[in-house]
Structures are given as C-alpha cells and as structure tokens.
Amino acid sequence: MKAILVQEVGDPDVLQIVDLPTPQPGPGEARVKIEVAGLNFIDTYHRRGWYSLPLPFTPGIEGAGVVDAVGKGVTEVAAGDAVVYGGPIGSYTEYAVVPADVLVKRGDGVDAQLGAAAMVQGLAAHYLACSTYPLKPGDTCLVHAAGGGVGALLVQVAKLRGARVIGVALGKEKERVAQEAGADATIRYIEGDFDQKVRDLTDGEGVEVVYDSVGADTFERSLDCLKPLGTMVLFGQASGVVPAVDPQILYQKGSLFLTRPSLASYVPTREALLSRVNDIFAWIAEGSLKIRIDSTFPLDDARGAHSHLESRQAKGKVLLTI
C-alpha cells in the first residue's frame, strides 16, 4: 500500500510517499480503507518534532473510509461500514488499522469528505465550548484564528451556547469567514493591539474566556483580554511554542486560570466520544453547524497540503484524498 512516512523530523520535505506492507487487524482492531485523511495542526507539530513520536511514523490523526476487515472480538463495526475516526496516528495511508472502539459510523448525509472535515475539529470545538470552559448565555469569548478550520466551528458552537463571540482573524478573507460563522465582532491581526480592541468592545471589562490556537504570537496579549478570574484556553501553537510562564503572572492579571487541553482527555470513553459526535452530526443535519472545506490534495502531495496549512491561509478544512 502507499503511505506517507516521516523518517526524520523537519519541514514538509520530510513527508515521503513509500510502499509499505498492508497491515492486518489484531484483536479489537479494524482495518479501514482510507478515502480521506483530515489535516490538523497537530500533524505539523508531529512532523516538526514539537510533539515527539518514535521514528519512523505515518502522520495523520483523522480518517474516513470503509471498514474492510476486523479482528477477533470486534463488535462495534463490521466489514462494509462507512466510518470516520480521530485520534490514532497514521491516517496518511491507503489502509489504517485502528482500535475498533474509536470508529464512528458516518450515517446518512455524511460522506467521507464531510466526515473527515467534521471529526477532529468538530470534537475540538465541542469540548472547548461545552466543557473546557462551558459557555453560557451572557458570556463573551475571544476566538483566535476565527476564520480557520477549528475557529469557524468554535464560533458556531459558541453561538449555539448563547455566548457573544469576538473573533480575531488573519486578514480580510478570514474575517469574512468568521463573520459568516456568526462572530458578533471581528478584529484583524494586521491592525495590531487586538487586546486593546477587545477592551474597547467590552467597555474595558474583558472576556470570560480566550480560546487561543495561535500560541507564541498571541499568548501574552490574550491574557490581557481576560476579566479577573477569566480562563485562558491554549489549545494550539500555530505561530510557535509559548515560552515558559511564571504563575505569578496569572495572579497579577486577576487570578486567571490557564489550561492546555487535549482531545484525548475529553473523550476518555467510547460513550463520551459518541455523545459528542452525536451532537456534532445532529447540528450538521439541522443546518446549525456548517462545515467549510478549504481544499483537497492527493496523498502524494502531502507536502503541499502541509505547506498550505502552515501558511495559515486555509479558510476551512484541508484534506488528503486517497
């Protein structure tokens, strides 16, 4: 089978397409014939070595396709089921073996592209807005990269929760995406001083929570956007790793809370996974959550896909078609 392999960490050039033996599922596992792999920023962190993985490895934590074989004891899915999953590493490939209990049947109206586009980013938006800081009517939140894949979904889920949303976007086009997603107010990074603009938009009070996936370029000023007892949710580092933080800063700025969440912590069981996915698919079906696909790349152009994602120009989900 064809697969992308990383044998040394670095720039997109380290993504090599190779021939590998087709894997066989063991007990509790299923083999999925991958149709679409979703790209997520964590894939670039793995490729760069920011999040260390044993070498060599096949990147990708999100896939959609059809089950074509199952191992002993598998009851969650059967051969022929159309499925989607997020979490296990290794979706940039023609066939992936994954634990059967992470697979979710796609259901009516959810094709492979929509499933791959909605899974990881949809789950991120769900746990961030519903659990990490459970938004409620009357809250105001700041969403960084509000015109990106996770950002635009997070804006929509925040509005479903009844919150006021201030979105920060890279430029005019991404600002438009954030506005279409439902942001009540938008700020462009290029205008600078987003923290002061947030204060202006909140009559000097600040926001209850900041959702920051940008990292190094925004972290310190994001803290200045918070009310006393506000929550800083750092869930990515698209601009680079945030330097070490002196906890005294949180005290000085109003007894702030800081968290660095991960998807695995918020879907510890299959029941938790299905509960969140069921919400996401229901919102999609009723039209209250709209999934935007920015672009698709063939498997053998994984380098181009990563370069596009890291340019921060994507206005929605980037996919690899297998």
XYZ file of C-alpha atoms in Angstrom:
322
model
C 0.000 0.000 0.000
C 1.004 3.637 -0.433
C 1.627 5.668 2.712
C 3.374 8.834 3.830
C 6.354 8.184 6.076
C 8.358 10.567 8.260
C 11.851 9.207 8.864
C 13.319 12.437 10.257
C 11.549 15.487 11.644
C 11.605 18.825 9.882
C 9.953 20.849 7.142
C 7.292 19.434 4.770
C 10.031 17.903 2.599
C 10.402 15.099 5.169
C 6.967 13.761 4.116
C 7.843 10.874 1.799
C 5.443 8.598 -0.068
C 6.533 4.967 0.198
C 5.289 1.423 -0.278
C 4.539 -0.429 2.966
C 3.016 -3.833 3.686
C -0.762 -3.722 4.122
C -1.382 -4.163 7.869
C -3.603 -6.844 9.383
C -6.034 -6.098 12.238
C -5.463 -7.818 15.550
C -7.947 -8.487 18.358
C -10.145 -5.468 18.985
C -8.930 -3.733 15.826
C -10.398 -2.906 12.429
C -8.739 -2.123 9.131
C -10.114 0.907 7.327
C -9.649 1.524 3.611
C -8.990 5.245 3.868
C -10.798 7.504 1.413
C -9.991 10.859 3.022
C -7.498 11.927 5.696
C -8.062 15.179 7.541
C -5.178 17.543 8.234
C -4.831 19.117 11.654
C -2.166 21.441 13.028
C -1.038 18.705 15.392
C 0.145 16.816 12.292
C 2.639 19.608 11.657
C 3.739 19.526 15.300
C 4.420 15.796 14.959
C 6.300 16.344 11.675
C 8.443 19.108 13.218
C 9.165 17.087 16.351
C 7.401 19.574 18.629
C 5.312 16.646 19.857
C 7.745 13.762 19.780
C 6.832 10.432 18.184
C 9.058 7.384 17.616
C 10.591 7.430 14.144
C 9.641 6.463 11.519
C 5.904 7.160 11.592
C 2.967 7.820 9.298
C 1.271 11.125 10.213
C -2.417 11.896 10.494
C -4.892 11.519 13.361
C -8.106 11.624 11.338
C -9.537 9.404 8.646
C -12.741 8.459 6.870
C -13.349 5.391 4.791
C -14.823 1.903 4.807
C -14.053 -0.993 7.138
C -12.693 -3.866 5.067
C -11.555 -6.276 7.788
C -11.981 -6.725 11.541
C -10.030 -8.583 14.174
C -11.227 -11.043 16.775
C -13.810 -9.774 19.254
C -14.818 -6.651 17.339
C -18.494 -5.762 17.812
C -18.542 -2.007 17.233
C -18.256 -2.204 13.431
C -18.344 -4.739 10.613
C -16.801 -5.026 7.158
C -18.555 -2.649 4.788
C -19.380 0.012 7.393
C -18.659 3.599 6.351
C -16.776 5.143 9.265
C -14.800 8.116 10.495
C -12.316 8.379 13.349
C -9.978 10.747 15.102
C -7.110 10.115 17.469
C -4.900 7.184 16.435
C -1.811 8.210 14.489
C -1.318 7.048 10.903
C -4.152 8.128 8.570
C -1.985 9.341 5.650
C -2.198 5.943 4.020
C -4.366 3.657 1.895
C -5.135 1.285 4.792
C -5.048 2.019 8.514
C -5.507 -0.397 11.406
C -7.114 1.313 14.402
C -8.869 0.258 17.628
C -12.449 -0.528 16.696
C -13.834 1.449 19.620
C -12.680 4.775 18.114
C -14.650 4.231 14.895
C -17.925 6.072 14.397
C -20.390 5.106 11.684
C -20.912 8.085 9.431
C -24.658 7.767 8.952
C -26.898 9.278 6.290
C -25.831 12.530 4.679
C -22.219 12.386 5.904
C -19.844 11.415 3.114
C -16.128 10.743 3.588
C -15.047 14.338 2.990
C -17.650 15.807 5.329
C -16.897 13.171 7.965
C -13.152 13.797 7.871
C -13.718 17.548 7.918
C -16.057 17.412 10.907
C -14.488 14.843 13.204
C -11.405 16.205 14.993
C -12.104 19.896 14.501
C -15.764 19.415 15.393
C -14.824 17.496 18.530
C -12.347 20.241 19.442
C -14.975 22.949 19.062
C -17.421 20.854 21.094
C -15.198 20.147 24.090
C -13.723 23.652 24.150
C -17.085 25.431 24.216
C -19.067 22.833 26.160
C -16.536 21.501 28.673
C -13.143 23.248 28.917
C -14.958 26.492 29.610
C -18.709 25.723 29.378
C -20.060 28.831 27.693
C -23.448 30.121 28.784
C -25.740 32.971 27.750
C -24.220 36.291 28.807
C -20.603 35.140 28.419
C -18.253 36.825 25.981
C -15.430 34.797 24.460
C -12.462 35.634 22.266
C -11.674 33.138 19.499
C -8.311 33.370 17.777
C -7.974 32.182 14.169
C -11.738 32.541 13.941
C -11.664 32.136 10.164
C -9.738 28.843 10.270
C -10.916 25.252 10.477
C -11.407 24.892 14.234
C -12.016 28.594 14.754
C -15.043 28.887 12.488
C -16.607 25.805 14.073
C -15.855 27.118 17.564
C -17.567 30.398 16.706
C -20.673 28.483 15.641
C -20.757 26.243 18.718
C -20.211 29.256 20.977
C -23.220 30.944 19.387
C -25.258 27.767 19.875
C -24.342 28.047 23.579
C -25.665 31.617 23.671
C -22.333 33.437 24.019
C -21.164 36.679 22.463
C -18.167 35.982 20.215
C -15.269 38.254 19.309
C -13.217 36.697 16.534
C -9.643 37.539 15.603
C -8.655 36.722 12.023
C -5.526 36.966 9.903
C -6.936 39.212 7.164
C -9.989 40.363 5.239
C -10.965 36.989 3.795
C -10.666 35.142 7.099
C -12.512 37.948 8.825
C -15.369 37.379 6.380
C -15.386 33.653 7.198
C -15.571 34.453 10.923
C -18.454 36.833 10.318
C -20.304 34.236 8.246
C -19.792 31.753 11.109
C -21.647 34.175 13.403
C -18.976 36.247 15.166
C -20.565 39.310 16.780
C -17.416 41.378 16.258
C -14.153 40.748 14.419
C -10.601 42.068 14.676
C -7.787 41.664 12.160
C -4.333 40.695 13.416
C -2.715 43.068 10.952
C -4.323 46.015 12.724
C -2.361 45.156 15.880
C -3.291 45.673 19.519
C -6.123 43.144 19.493
C -6.072 43.207 23.302
C -6.929 46.908 23.381
C -9.664 46.387 20.792
C -11.148 43.618 22.951
C -11.166 46.005 25.918
C -12.910 48.610 23.765
C -15.526 46.096 22.638
C -16.234 45.048 26.232
C -16.290 48.512 27.816
C -12.986 47.799 29.498
C -14.160 44.622 31.239
C -12.547 41.926 29.135
C -13.884 38.474 28.292
C -14.665 35.396 30.347
C -12.528 33.111 28.180
C -9.939 33.246 25.409
C -9.603 30.291 23.038
C -6.073 30.591 21.599
C -4.691 28.207 18.974
C -2.024 30.610 17.711
C 0.419 30.397 20.614
C 3.651 32.392 20.768
C 2.443 35.457 18.852
C -0.723 35.978 20.877
C -0.381 34.368 24.298
C 0.713 37.330 26.432
C -1.789 39.753 24.945
C -4.517 37.129 25.222
C -4.051 37.155 28.981
C -4.672 40.908 28.901
C -8.063 40.317 27.275
C -9.436 38.422 30.279
C -11.646 39.561 33.130
C -10.474 38.756 36.662
C -10.982 35.009 37.207
C -11.028 34.571 33.432
C -9.889 31.407 31.680
C -7.077 31.178 29.138
C -7.510 28.118 26.928
C -4.335 27.474 24.931
C -5.153 24.666 22.509
C -2.562 25.130 19.775
C 0.683 26.800 18.750
C 0.397 27.640 15.061
C 2.887 30.506 15.441
C 5.301 28.595 17.672
C 5.756 27.280 21.184
C 4.742 29.553 24.070
C 7.702 30.293 26.386
C 7.630 29.134 29.994
C 5.062 31.005 32.081
C 5.648 32.400 35.574
C 2.482 31.526 37.546
C 2.771 34.915 39.268
C 1.551 36.476 36.011
C -1.814 34.761 36.485
C -2.059 36.270 39.965
C -1.065 39.732 38.811
C -3.607 39.799 35.996
C -6.591 38.848 38.156
C -6.288 35.288 39.485
C -6.593 33.854 35.990
C -6.985 30.206 35.050
C -4.748 28.626 32.389
C -5.316 25.265 30.722
C -3.736 23.349 27.854
C -6.415 20.796 26.870
C -6.192 17.760 24.605
C -8.887 15.819 22.793
C -7.945 12.539 24.495
C -8.767 13.944 27.919
C -12.258 14.918 26.812
C -13.174 11.640 25.112
C -11.829 9.093 27.605
C -14.507 6.512 26.748
C -16.456 5.407 23.698
C -19.618 6.697 25.364
C -18.101 10.189 25.683
C -16.947 10.066 22.064
C -20.365 9.064 20.737
C -22.124 11.665 22.876
C -20.042 14.483 21.396
C -20.146 13.142 17.828
C -23.907 12.674 18.010
C -24.258 16.367 18.914
C -21.998 17.377 16.021
C -23.780 15.243 13.417
C -27.182 16.420 14.706
C -26.114 20.073 14.383
C -24.885 19.375 10.847
C -28.146 17.633 9.923
C -30.270 20.519 11.190
C -28.076 23.095 9.491
C -26.883 24.881 12.624
C -23.261 23.766 12.162
C -21.772 24.345 8.723
C -18.561 22.618 7.701
C -16.286 24.517 5.323
C -13.806 22.527 3.213
C -10.953 24.752 2.060
C -9.036 22.430 -0.242
C -8.142 18.849 -1.088
C -4.745 17.424 -2.027
C -3.819 13.954 -3.290
C -1.879 11.690 -0.936
C 1.320 12.132 -2.925
C 1.162 15.908 -2.355
C 1.103 15.766 1.438
C 3.995 18.236 1.359
C 1.851 20.780 -0.472
C -1.026 20.197 1.941
C 1.197 20.835 4.968
C 2.699 23.946 3.392
C -0.784 25.303 2.706
C -1.959 24.580 6.242
C 1.115 26.196 7.806
C 0.692 29.307 5.657
C -2.398 29.990 7.824
C -4.303 30.885 4.645
C -6.743 27.963 4.812
C -10.336 29.083 5.292
C -11.674 25.746 6.456
C -10.602 22.120 6.424
C -7.665 20.814 4.402
C -7.999 17.194 3.271
C -5.915 14.479 1.656
C -7.821 12.287 -0.791
C -6.590 8.734 -1.037
